[in-house]
Amino acid sequence: MEEKQKAVDQVMLDRMKELKVETLYDRYQAQLPQCGYGSLALCCRHCNYGPCNIDPFGNGPKKGVCGADANTFAARHFLRMSGAGTGCHSDHGRAVAHLLVATARGEAPGYRIKDVEKLMAVAEFFGVKTKDRKINEIAEEVGEMALMEFGKPYGTLLFLKRAPEARQKVWEKAGIAPRAIDREVCESLHRTGMGGDQDYRNLTKQAMRVALADGWGGSMIATELQDILFGTPKPVQGRSNLGVLKKDHVNIVVHGHEPQLAEAIVAASNDPDVAKASSAAGAKGVVIAGLCCTANELLVRHGIPMAGHTTMQEAAIATGAVELMVVDIQCIMQALIETAKHFHTKFITTLSKAKIYGAEHVEFTDEHALEAAKKIIMMAIENFKNRDNKKVFIPGGAEPDVVAGFSHETIKYMLGGRYRASYRPLNDNIINGRIRGVVGIAGCTSPRIGAGEESYVSLAKELIANNILVVGTGCAAGQCASGGLMIPELKDLCGEGLREVCEAVGMPPVLHSGACVDNSRILIALSEMVKEGGLGSDISELPVAGVCLEWMHEKAIAIGQYFVASGVYTIFGMNSPVAGAPDMQRLLTKEMEELVGARWAFERDLKKIGKMVMDHIEKKRDALGINVKKERKLYDMAERRALERECKPVSGHHS
Ligand code: NFS
Ligand code: SF4
């Protein structure tokens, strides 16, 4: 299966070469060698005394014109990245909150509230009264409360209360509990301007606070409110890879992040006019396929096919079978306009905040979503006749089935069973060692890593073989899905303990939990594991880790920073974003541990990362005292009894 998929990436690259279609790999090569100052974070152009550089070898300048040193350069840069990433996820979250309010008020006729149970749960967190009130009234107030989280003048974010108490105390003590989301983003810009905050430690604290405002704020709002509007993901069967595009169908690729666009396109595609028009055009139907996080959102909620992750966006168009690509915002390469010119593909932007020169624009609003969606679909059908069949090239055969849709609610439900949804069995299986720990793999794919390398797939295989449960989001999950890793049959690649658990529960060992904003689901799952008991009192005590091998976007930095600030050891592959500033590097990779109980690691050699993760997990297990080896018989009776009590539900429940 892996061989086939490898071929898909590479075969498409060869194909594009043959057709003289430029790719991101070509443009990456053209950029080499990339600017050394920039790579090391030793370039500052925050004011017009600059741009200033610092010489990493110590021969040239050690300071900018204003006197800022390497650590200040790097820390400001790191904070701006964290702030920008938070801005992306959170502005997305805000759009969802506006949509929830509009839906509740009847001003967004294309949408409705699908998950009332989730609405009630969020209402409870927000302190919104639910008794004797209409669903729409509750939803309107929940939406408004969510909007307040962006700009409230006082207090900290409401969702912070979902974290274990010990974690909340860590944040309070360190002074990094985030206030309103916009305030943290705004303050980050303020502090990083010329003559602002110039202590790298203080800047990094703000980077934690703004990133926490992403994970426990903007992203969590996006995830929870999307679940209310579009449904909480449950395990669904889907397909993934370019093979989801069909030769005899009109193919529409939806690319970007905010699911309200994709959801409307899917809804509009069921309009009887669409079927009529497509058969009149000589097509057998309309295929909607996703790219990037939009793909993840559609896959986990509806099982809608996924065309690929971010480095495959040009390849999708180069199949010559895409009538239309419609995009909203984030991770959409400007180059696609040129790619599309080689084929008949129409390229449509939809948001007033994200236009691309050379694209056609169909404005998409909450009020008129369905009309816009239908118009876009009709444009695609209309374009079917312009397809040049000689150019059609869909790498065939590789359409691995995927089981996706593992929200934290589902994981709890699957593990605990219908009548007793609970994390108890997961905790017990971690305590008894069948599962050694849990690793979240998240983030982007990158041309810095060769096409077809499938770094996430290799890592996930190594981890499950060693009895580590893997939870994926974003393009990392996309790569694992295309790589055939998200199927229950994969249990054969698992270590014995993990296989037993997966068999008993009927879940794959690599769980697809959604888009990048859905990393917030992982935060909630970890919090619930702590609350369930037996694995310490804080997230930082859990045998878990976060990994991003091929980070690209500033969003990935924000995610990494909030994982660490939430107590999760986090490893990023490739290069460190602060490599030119040794003190700053030490702060992230060592000293943060003292402050928040977790740290970053950066590792160029991706093959080493599996071992780093496993060493960390075993260290945490040792610290928890759950690595009881058979020959070690030093337990006293009380401890033994406690251990037996804790282990009991497992045998009672599953085996
Ligand atoms: Ni995440 Fe989604 Fe992919 Fe990276 Fe981009 S699509 S929000 S940023 S590239 S994982
Ligand atoms: Fe140079 Fe300082 Fe201005 Fe940055 S802020 S460009 S280091 S003078």
PDB file of C-alpha atoms in Angstrom, residues 83-96 150 214 218-219 222 226 254-261 290-297 308-311 313 325-334 336 347-356 443-444 474-475 515-519 552-556 558-559:
ATOM      1  CA  GLY A  83       0.797  35.530  17.366  1.00  0.00           C
ATOM      2  CA  ALA A  84       0.224  35.152  13.624  1.00  0.00           C
ATOM      3  CA  GLY A  85      -0.598  31.468  13.978  1.00  0.00           C
ATOM      4  CA  THR A  86      -3.009  32.275  16.777  1.00  0.00           C
ATOM      5  CA  GLY A  87      -4.517  34.988  14.587  1.00  0.00           C
ATOM      6  CA  CYS A  88      -5.183  32.502  11.760  1.00  0.00           C
ATOM      7  CA  HIS A  89      -6.875  29.852  13.880  1.00  0.00           C
ATOM      8  CA  SER A  90      -8.736  32.391  15.952  1.00  0.00           C
ATOM      9  CA  ASP A  91     -10.053  34.519  13.124  1.00  0.00           C
ATOM     10  CA  HIS A  92     -11.371  31.268  11.706  1.00  0.00           C
ATOM     11  CA  GLY A  93     -12.978  30.582  15.109  1.00  0.00           C
ATOM     12  CA  ARG A  94     -14.536  34.022  15.097  1.00  0.00           C
ATOM     13  CA  ALA A  95     -16.108  33.409  11.689  1.00  0.00           C
ATOM     14  CA  VAL A  96     -17.688  30.231  13.041  1.00  0.00           C
ATOM     15  CA  PHE A 150     -12.116  37.730  21.514  1.00  0.00           C
ATOM     16  CA  ASP A 214      -5.119  29.732  20.329  1.00  0.00           C
ATOM     17  CA  GLY A 218      -9.647  30.464  19.117  1.00  0.00           C
ATOM     18  CA  SER A 219      -9.051  26.883  17.995  1.00  0.00           C
ATOM     19  CA  ALA A 222     -13.652  26.848  16.132  1.00  0.00           C
ATOM     20  CA  GLN A 226     -18.228  23.757  14.204  1.00  0.00           C
ATOM     21  CA  VAL A 254     -12.434  22.549  -2.023  1.00  0.00           C
ATOM     22  CA  HIS A 255      -9.222  23.878  -0.512  1.00  0.00           C
ATOM     23  CA  GLY A 256      -8.562  25.863   2.633  1.00  0.00           C
ATOM     24  CA  HIS A 257      -9.754  25.802   6.209  1.00  0.00           C
ATOM     25  CA  GLU A 258     -13.113  27.192   7.203  1.00  0.00           C
ATOM     26  CA  PRO A 259     -15.652  24.408   6.811  1.00  0.00           C
ATOM     27  CA  GLN A 260     -18.623  26.712   6.285  1.00  0.00           C
ATOM     28  CA  LEU A 261     -17.653  27.024   2.607  1.00  0.00           C
ATOM     29  CA  GLY A 290     -11.094  18.282  -0.096  1.00  0.00           C
ATOM     30  CA  LEU A 291      -7.530  19.521   0.222  1.00  0.00           C
ATOM     31  CA  CYS A 292      -5.603  20.481   3.358  1.00  0.00           C
ATOM     32  CA  CYS A 293      -7.606  21.112   6.507  1.00  0.00           C
ATOM     33  CA  THR A 294     -10.875  21.588   4.658  1.00  0.00           C
ATOM     34  CA  ALA A 295     -10.357  17.990   3.555  1.00  0.00           C
ATOM     35  CA  ASN A 296      -9.813  16.918   7.147  1.00  0.00           C
ATOM     36  CA  GLU A 297     -12.967  18.708   8.285  1.00  0.00           C
ATOM     37  CA  GLY A 308      -4.513  15.297  -0.349  1.00  0.00           C
ATOM     38  CA  HIS A 309      -2.400  17.318   2.029  1.00  0.00           C
ATOM     39  CA  THR A 310      -0.708  20.624   1.417  1.00  0.00           C
ATOM     40  CA  THR A 311       2.230  19.637  -0.795  1.00  0.00           C
ATOM     41  CA  GLN A 313      -2.280  20.969  -3.996  1.00  0.00           C
ATOM     42  CA  MET A 325     -10.854  24.571  -7.376  1.00  0.00           C
ATOM     43  CA  VAL A 326     -12.565  26.760  -4.795  1.00  0.00           C
ATOM     44  CA  VAL A 327     -10.648  28.164  -1.872  1.00  0.00           C
ATOM     45  CA  ASP A 328     -11.215  30.202   1.260  1.00  0.00           C
ATOM     46  CA  ILE A 329      -8.120  31.010   3.308  1.00  0.00           C
ATOM     47  CA  GLN A 330      -4.791  29.656   4.699  1.00  0.00           C
ATOM     48  CA  CYS A 331      -2.162  27.414   3.086  1.00  0.00           C
ATOM     49  CA  ILE A 332      -3.351  28.165  -0.443  1.00  0.00           C
ATOM     50  CA  MET A 333      -0.341  28.723  -2.691  1.00  0.00           C
ATOM     51  CA  GLN A 334      -0.491  31.701  -5.025  1.00  0.00           C
ATOM     52  CA  LEU A 336      -2.021  27.561  -8.124  1.00  0.00           C
ATOM     53  CA  PHE A 347      -9.895  28.907  -9.790  1.00  0.00           C
ATOM     54  CA  ILE A 348     -12.319  30.633  -7.432  1.00  0.00           C
ATOM     55  CA  THR A 349     -11.643  32.667  -4.309  1.00  0.00           C
ATOM     56  CA  THR A 350     -14.546  33.299  -1.949  1.00  0.00           C
ATOM     57  CA  LEU A 351     -13.568  35.522   0.980  1.00  0.00           C
ATOM     58  CA  SER A 352     -13.152  39.267   0.893  1.00  0.00           C
ATOM     59  CA  LYS A 353     -10.172  38.791   3.206  1.00  0.00           C
ATOM     60  CA  ALA A 354      -8.355  36.389   0.871  1.00  0.00           C
ATOM     61  CA  LYS A 355      -8.227  37.300  -2.787  1.00  0.00           C
ATOM     62  CA  ILE A 356      -5.577  36.051  -5.188  1.00  0.00           C
ATOM     63  CA  GLY A 443       1.149  19.807  11.187  1.00  0.00           C
ATOM     64  CA  CYS A 444       2.304  20.381   7.678  1.00  0.00           C
ATOM     65  CA  GLY A 474      -3.865  18.401   9.914  1.00  0.00           C
ATOM     66  CA  CYS A 475      -1.689  17.458   6.972  1.00  0.00           C
ATOM     67  CA  ALA A 515      -7.973  19.630  11.160  1.00  0.00           C
ATOM     68  CA  CYS A 516      -5.322  21.735  12.864  1.00  0.00           C
ATOM     69  CA  VAL A 517      -7.865  23.652  14.937  1.00  0.00           C
ATOM     70  CA  ASP A 518      -8.882  20.224  16.210  1.00  0.00           C
ATOM     71  CA  ASN A 519      -5.643  19.917  18.117  1.00  0.00           C
ATOM     72  CA  MET A 552       5.730  25.156   7.555  1.00  0.00           C
ATOM     73  CA  HIS A 553       3.069  27.582   8.717  1.00  0.00           C
ATOM     74  CA  GLU A 554       3.220  30.004  11.632  1.00  0.00           C
ATOM     75  CA  LYS A 555       0.164  28.130  12.860  1.00  0.00           C
ATOM     76  CA  ALA A 556       2.396  25.131  13.519  1.00  0.00           C
ATOM     77  CA  ALA A 558       1.529  28.447  17.717  1.00  0.00           C
ATOM     78  CA  ILE A 559       0.372  24.842  18.114  1.00  0.00           C
TER      79      ILE A 559
END
